[in-house]
């Protein structure tokens, strides 16, 4: 599974509607409204890189109000739960 984080610039008055429209697209996990350099951040999961081209410019980029997207591909995931589980291997005796 390929995970991408998509940074999305949106017209200010379109943020709520654009966020919901993006969240409703298959392959989009979560959409967060943000303060800072971008208006929305979406997480995307697909099974092949080719699907990113269909999903991001083909669907997300065409949502009314979306001005620009920047996509970051995730290589590896880290979390506290993963670390604790790794150190717990073999600890059950």
Short mmCIF file of N, CA and C in Angstrom, two decimals:
data_model
loop_
_atom_site.label_atom_id
_atom_site.label_comp_id
_atom_site.label_asym_id
_atom_site.label_seq_id
_atom_site.Cartn_x
_atom_site.Cartn_y
_atom_site.Cartn_z
N UNK A 1 0.85 -1.17 0.00
CA UNK A 1 0.00 0.00 0.00
C UNK A 1 0.90 1.24 0.00
N UNK A 2 0.60 2.19 -0.84
CA UNK A 2 1.35 3.44 -0.95
C UNK A 2 0.57 4.52 -0.21
N UNK A 3 1.25 5.22 0.69
CA UNK A 3 0.64 6.32 1.42
C UNK A 3 1.23 7.63 0.93
N UNK A 4 0.37 8.59 0.67
CA UNK A 4 0.81 9.92 0.28
C UNK A 4 0.14 10.95 1.18
N UNK A 5 0.88 12.02 1.44
CA UNK A 5 0.34 13.15 2.18
C UNK A 5 0.23 14.28 1.18
N UNK A 6 -0.97 14.83 1.04
CA UNK A 6 -1.22 15.84 0.02
C UNK A 6 -1.51 17.17 0.71
N UNK A 7 -0.68 18.16 0.42
CA UNK A 7 -0.86 19.52 0.93
C UNK A 7 -1.69 20.28 -0.11
N UNK A 8 -2.77 20.91 0.32
CA UNK A 8 -3.74 21.47 -0.62
C UNK A 8 -4.01 22.94 -0.31
N UNK A 9 -3.84 23.78 -1.33
CA UNK A 9 -4.22 25.19 -1.25
C UNK A 9 -5.63 25.32 -1.80
N UNK A 10 -6.49 26.05 -1.07
CA UNK A 10 -7.90 26.18 -1.45
C UNK A 10 -8.32 27.63 -1.30
N UNK A 11 -9.22 28.08 -2.16
CA UNK A 11 -9.81 29.40 -1.99
C UNK A 11 -10.44 29.47 -0.59
N UNK A 12 -10.22 30.56 0.12
CA UNK A 12 -10.62 30.67 1.53
C UNK A 12 -12.09 30.35 1.76
N UNK A 13 -12.97 30.88 0.91
CA UNK A 13 -14.41 30.65 1.14
C UNK A 13 -14.86 29.25 0.73
N UNK A 14 -13.99 28.46 0.10
CA UNK A 14 -14.35 27.12 -0.36
C UNK A 14 -13.80 26.01 0.54
N UNK A 15 -13.08 26.36 1.59
CA UNK A 15 -12.40 25.34 2.40
C UNK A 15 -13.35 24.27 2.94
N UNK A 16 -14.44 24.62 3.61
CA UNK A 16 -15.29 23.54 4.17
C UNK A 16 -15.86 22.61 3.11
N UNK A 17 -16.37 23.17 2.02
CA UNK A 17 -16.96 22.34 0.96
C UNK A 17 -15.90 21.52 0.25
N UNK A 18 -14.74 22.12 -0.01
CA UNK A 18 -13.66 21.38 -0.67
C UNK A 18 -13.17 20.25 0.22
N UNK A 19 -13.04 20.51 1.50
CA UNK A 19 -12.56 19.48 2.44
C UNK A 19 -13.51 18.29 2.44
N UNK A 20 -14.80 18.55 2.47
CA UNK A 20 -15.77 17.44 2.47
C UNK A 20 -15.76 16.70 1.14
N UNK A 21 -15.68 17.44 0.04
CA UNK A 21 -15.64 16.79 -1.28
C UNK A 21 -14.41 15.91 -1.42
N UNK A 22 -13.27 16.37 -0.91
CA UNK A 22 -12.04 15.58 -0.97
C UNK A 22 -12.16 14.35 -0.08
N UNK A 23 -12.72 14.53 1.12
CA UNK A 23 -12.89 13.40 2.05
C UNK A 23 -13.78 12.31 1.47
N UNK A 24 -14.69 12.67 0.58
CA UNK A 24 -15.62 11.72 -0.02
C UNK A 24 -15.01 10.94 -1.19
N UNK A 25 -13.80 11.28 -1.61
CA UNK A 25 -13.15 10.60 -2.73
C UNK A 25 -12.56 9.27 -2.25
N UNK A 26 -12.83 8.20 -2.99
CA UNK A 26 -12.26 6.88 -2.66
C UNK A 26 -10.74 6.96 -2.69
N UNK A 27 -10.11 6.43 -1.66
CA UNK A 27 -8.65 6.45 -1.55
C UNK A 27 -8.16 7.52 -0.60
N UNK A 28 -9.01 8.48 -0.28
CA UNK A 28 -8.64 9.52 0.68
C UNK A 28 -9.03 9.04 2.07
N UNK A 29 -8.05 9.06 2.99
CA UNK A 29 -8.32 8.63 4.35
C UNK A 29 -8.90 9.76 5.18
N UNK A 30 -8.07 10.72 5.52
CA UNK A 30 -8.49 11.85 6.33
C UNK A 30 -8.16 13.14 5.61
N UNK A 31 -8.92 14.19 5.96
CA UNK A 31 -8.64 15.54 5.48
C UNK A 31 -8.65 16.44 6.70
N UNK A 32 -7.58 17.20 6.87
CA UNK A 32 -7.44 18.10 8.01
C UNK A 32 -7.39 19.54 7.52
N UNK A 33 -8.16 20.43 8.14
CA UNK A 33 -7.99 21.85 7.88
C UNK A 33 -6.88 22.33 8.81
N UNK A 34 -6.06 23.24 8.31
CA UNK A 34 -4.84 23.60 9.03
C UNK A 34 -4.62 25.10 9.06
N UNK A 35 -3.86 25.52 10.04
CA UNK A 35 -3.29 26.86 10.05
C UNK A 35 -1.89 26.72 9.50
N UNK A 36 -1.39 27.74 8.86
CA UNK A 36 -0.03 27.68 8.34
C UNK A 36 0.01 27.86 6.84
N UNK A 37 0.99 27.22 6.22
CA UNK A 37 1.25 27.43 4.79
C UNK A 37 0.23 26.78 3.86
N UNK A 38 -0.51 25.79 4.34
CA UNK A 38 -1.51 25.12 3.50
C UNK A 38 -2.86 25.17 4.18
N UNK A 39 -3.90 24.99 3.39
CA UNK A 39 -5.26 25.06 3.93
C UNK A 39 -5.77 23.70 4.38
N UNK A 40 -5.44 22.65 3.61
CA UNK A 40 -5.89 21.30 3.92
C UNK A 40 -4.72 20.33 3.76
N UNK A 41 -4.74 19.28 4.56
CA UNK A 41 -3.80 18.16 4.39
C UNK A 41 -4.64 16.90 4.32
N UNK A 42 -4.40 16.11 3.27
CA UNK A 42 -5.14 14.86 3.09
C UNK A 42 -4.17 13.69 3.09
N UNK A 43 -4.60 12.58 3.67
CA UNK A 43 -3.83 11.35 3.56
C UNK A 43 -4.51 10.48 2.51
N UNK A 44 -3.69 9.87 1.67
CA UNK A 44 -4.18 9.08 0.55
C UNK A 44 -3.50 7.72 0.60
N UNK A 45 -4.24 6.66 0.36
CA UNK A 45 -3.67 5.31 0.29
C UNK A 45 -4.14 4.66 -1.00
N UNK A 46 -3.17 4.19 -1.79
CA UNK A 46 -3.46 3.51 -3.05
C UNK A 46 -2.56 2.29 -3.17
N UNK A 47 -2.89 1.40 -4.09
CA UNK A 47 -2.08 0.19 -4.23
C UNK A 47 -0.99 0.33 -5.28
N UNK A 48 -1.06 1.34 -6.15
CA UNK A 48 -0.04 1.52 -7.19
C UNK A 48 0.20 3.00 -7.44
N UNK A 49 1.44 3.34 -7.79
CA UNK A 49 1.79 4.74 -8.04
C UNK A 49 0.92 5.37 -9.13
N UNK A 50 0.55 4.59 -10.13
CA UNK A 50 -0.26 5.11 -11.22
C UNK A 50 -1.60 5.66 -10.71
N UNK A 51 -2.10 5.07 -9.63
CA UNK A 51 -3.37 5.54 -9.07
C UNK A 51 -3.25 6.94 -8.50
N UNK A 52 -2.05 7.33 -8.07
CA UNK A 52 -1.86 8.69 -7.55
C UNK A 52 -2.15 9.72 -8.63
N UNK A 53 -1.74 9.45 -9.86
CA UNK A 53 -1.98 10.38 -10.96
C UNK A 53 -3.47 10.55 -11.22
N UNK A 54 -4.22 9.48 -11.11
CA UNK A 54 -5.67 9.58 -11.29
C UNK A 54 -6.32 10.30 -10.13
N UNK A 55 -5.86 10.01 -8.93
CA UNK A 55 -6.51 10.51 -7.72
C UNK A 55 -6.18 11.98 -7.43
N UNK A 56 -4.90 12.33 -7.48
CA UNK A 56 -4.52 13.67 -7.01
C UNK A 56 -4.81 14.74 -8.06
N UNK A 57 -4.14 14.75 -9.21
CA UNK A 57 -4.53 15.80 -10.17
C UNK A 57 -5.88 15.53 -10.82
N UNK A 58 -6.23 14.26 -10.99
CA UNK A 58 -7.47 13.91 -11.68
C UNK A 58 -8.73 14.12 -10.89
N UNK A 59 -8.67 13.98 -9.57
CA UNK A 59 -9.88 14.12 -8.75
C UNK A 59 -9.74 15.24 -7.73
N UNK A 60 -8.71 15.17 -6.87
CA UNK A 60 -8.54 16.20 -5.84
C UNK A 60 -8.32 17.56 -6.49
N UNK A 61 -7.45 17.60 -7.50
CA UNK A 61 -7.14 18.87 -8.16
C UNK A 61 -8.31 19.50 -8.88
N UNK A 62 -9.34 18.72 -9.16
CA UNK A 62 -10.51 19.23 -9.88
C UNK A 62 -11.68 19.59 -8.96
N UNK A 63 -11.49 19.43 -7.66
CA UNK A 63 -12.54 19.83 -6.71
C UNK A 63 -12.66 21.36 -6.77
N UNK A 64 -13.87 21.88 -6.87
CA UNK A 64 -14.05 23.33 -6.92
C UNK A 64 -13.38 24.02 -5.73
N UNK A 65 -12.61 25.05 -6.04
CA UNK A 65 -11.91 25.82 -5.00
C UNK A 65 -10.47 25.41 -4.79
N UNK A 66 -10.07 24.21 -5.23
CA UNK A 66 -8.69 23.77 -5.07
C UNK A 66 -7.81 24.55 -6.04
N UNK A 67 -6.76 25.17 -5.49
CA UNK A 67 -5.85 25.99 -6.30
C UNK A 67 -4.56 25.25 -6.65
N UNK A 68 -4.05 24.43 -5.71
CA UNK A 68 -2.76 23.78 -5.92
C UNK A 68 -2.62 22.61 -4.96
N UNK A 69 -1.84 21.62 -5.35
CA UNK A 69 -1.52 20.50 -4.47
C UNK A 69 -0.02 20.23 -4.52
N UNK A 70 0.51 19.74 -3.42
CA UNK A 70 1.88 19.26 -3.32
C UNK A 70 1.80 17.90 -2.65
N UNK A 71 2.40 16.89 -3.27
CA UNK A 71 2.27 15.52 -2.78
C UNK A 71 3.60 15.01 -2.24
N UNK A 72 3.54 14.39 -1.07
CA UNK A 72 4.69 13.75 -0.45
C UNK A 72 4.38 12.27 -0.30
N UNK A 73 5.27 11.42 -0.81
CA UNK A 73 5.10 9.97 -0.72
C UNK A 73 5.78 9.49 0.57
N UNK A 74 5.08 8.71 1.36
CA UNK A 74 5.64 8.18 2.60
C UNK A 74 6.41 6.90 2.30
N UNK A 75 7.63 6.80 2.83
CA UNK A 75 8.44 5.59 2.69
C UNK A 75 8.19 4.61 3.82
N UNK A 76 8.08 5.12 5.03
CA UNK A 76 7.99 4.28 6.21
C UNK A 76 7.14 5.01 7.25
N UNK A 77 6.47 4.26 8.10
CA UNK A 77 5.64 4.83 9.15
C UNK A 77 6.26 4.53 10.51
N UNK A 78 6.26 5.51 11.38
CA UNK A 78 6.75 5.34 12.74
C UNK A 78 5.67 5.81 13.71
N UNK A 79 5.51 5.06 14.78
CA UNK A 79 4.59 5.49 15.83
C UNK A 79 5.05 4.91 17.15
N UNK A 80 4.58 5.46 18.23
CA UNK A 80 4.93 4.96 19.55
C UNK A 80 4.49 3.52 19.71
N UNK A 81 3.29 3.19 19.21
CA UNK A 81 2.78 1.82 19.34
C UNK A 81 3.69 0.84 18.61
N UNK A 82 4.17 1.21 17.42
CA UNK A 82 5.08 0.33 16.67
C UNK A 82 6.37 0.09 17.44
N UNK A 83 6.92 1.14 18.02
CA UNK A 83 8.17 1.02 18.77
C UNK A 83 7.99 0.15 20.00
N UNK A 84 6.93 0.39 20.75
CA UNK A 84 6.68 -0.40 21.95
C UNK A 84 6.45 -1.87 21.60
N UNK A 85 5.75 -2.13 20.51
CA UNK A 85 5.49 -3.52 20.10
C UNK A 85 6.79 -4.21 19.69
N UNK A 86 7.66 -3.49 19.00
CA UNK A 86 8.93 -4.08 18.57
C UNK A 86 9.79 -4.47 19.77
N UNK A 87 9.82 -3.63 20.80
CA UNK A 87 10.62 -3.93 21.97
C UNK A 87 9.98 -4.99 22.87
N UNK A 88 8.69 -5.24 22.66
CA UNK A 88 7.99 -6.23 23.48
C UNK A 88 8.10 -7.64 22.90
N UNK A 89 8.65 -7.77 21.69
CA UNK A 89 8.78 -9.10 21.07
C UNK A 89 9.66 -9.99 21.93
N UNK A 90 9.14 -11.13 22.29
CA UNK A 90 9.89 -12.07 23.11
C UNK A 90 9.85 -11.78 24.60
N UNK A 91 9.18 -10.70 24.99
CA UNK A 91 9.11 -10.35 26.41
C UNK A 91 8.09 -11.16 27.16
N UNK A 92 7.15 -11.80 26.45
CA UNK A 92 6.13 -12.61 27.11
C UNK A 92 6.73 -13.97 27.45
N UNK A 93 6.97 -14.21 28.70
CA UNK A 93 7.50 -15.53 29.11
C UNK A 93 6.74 -16.07 30.26
#
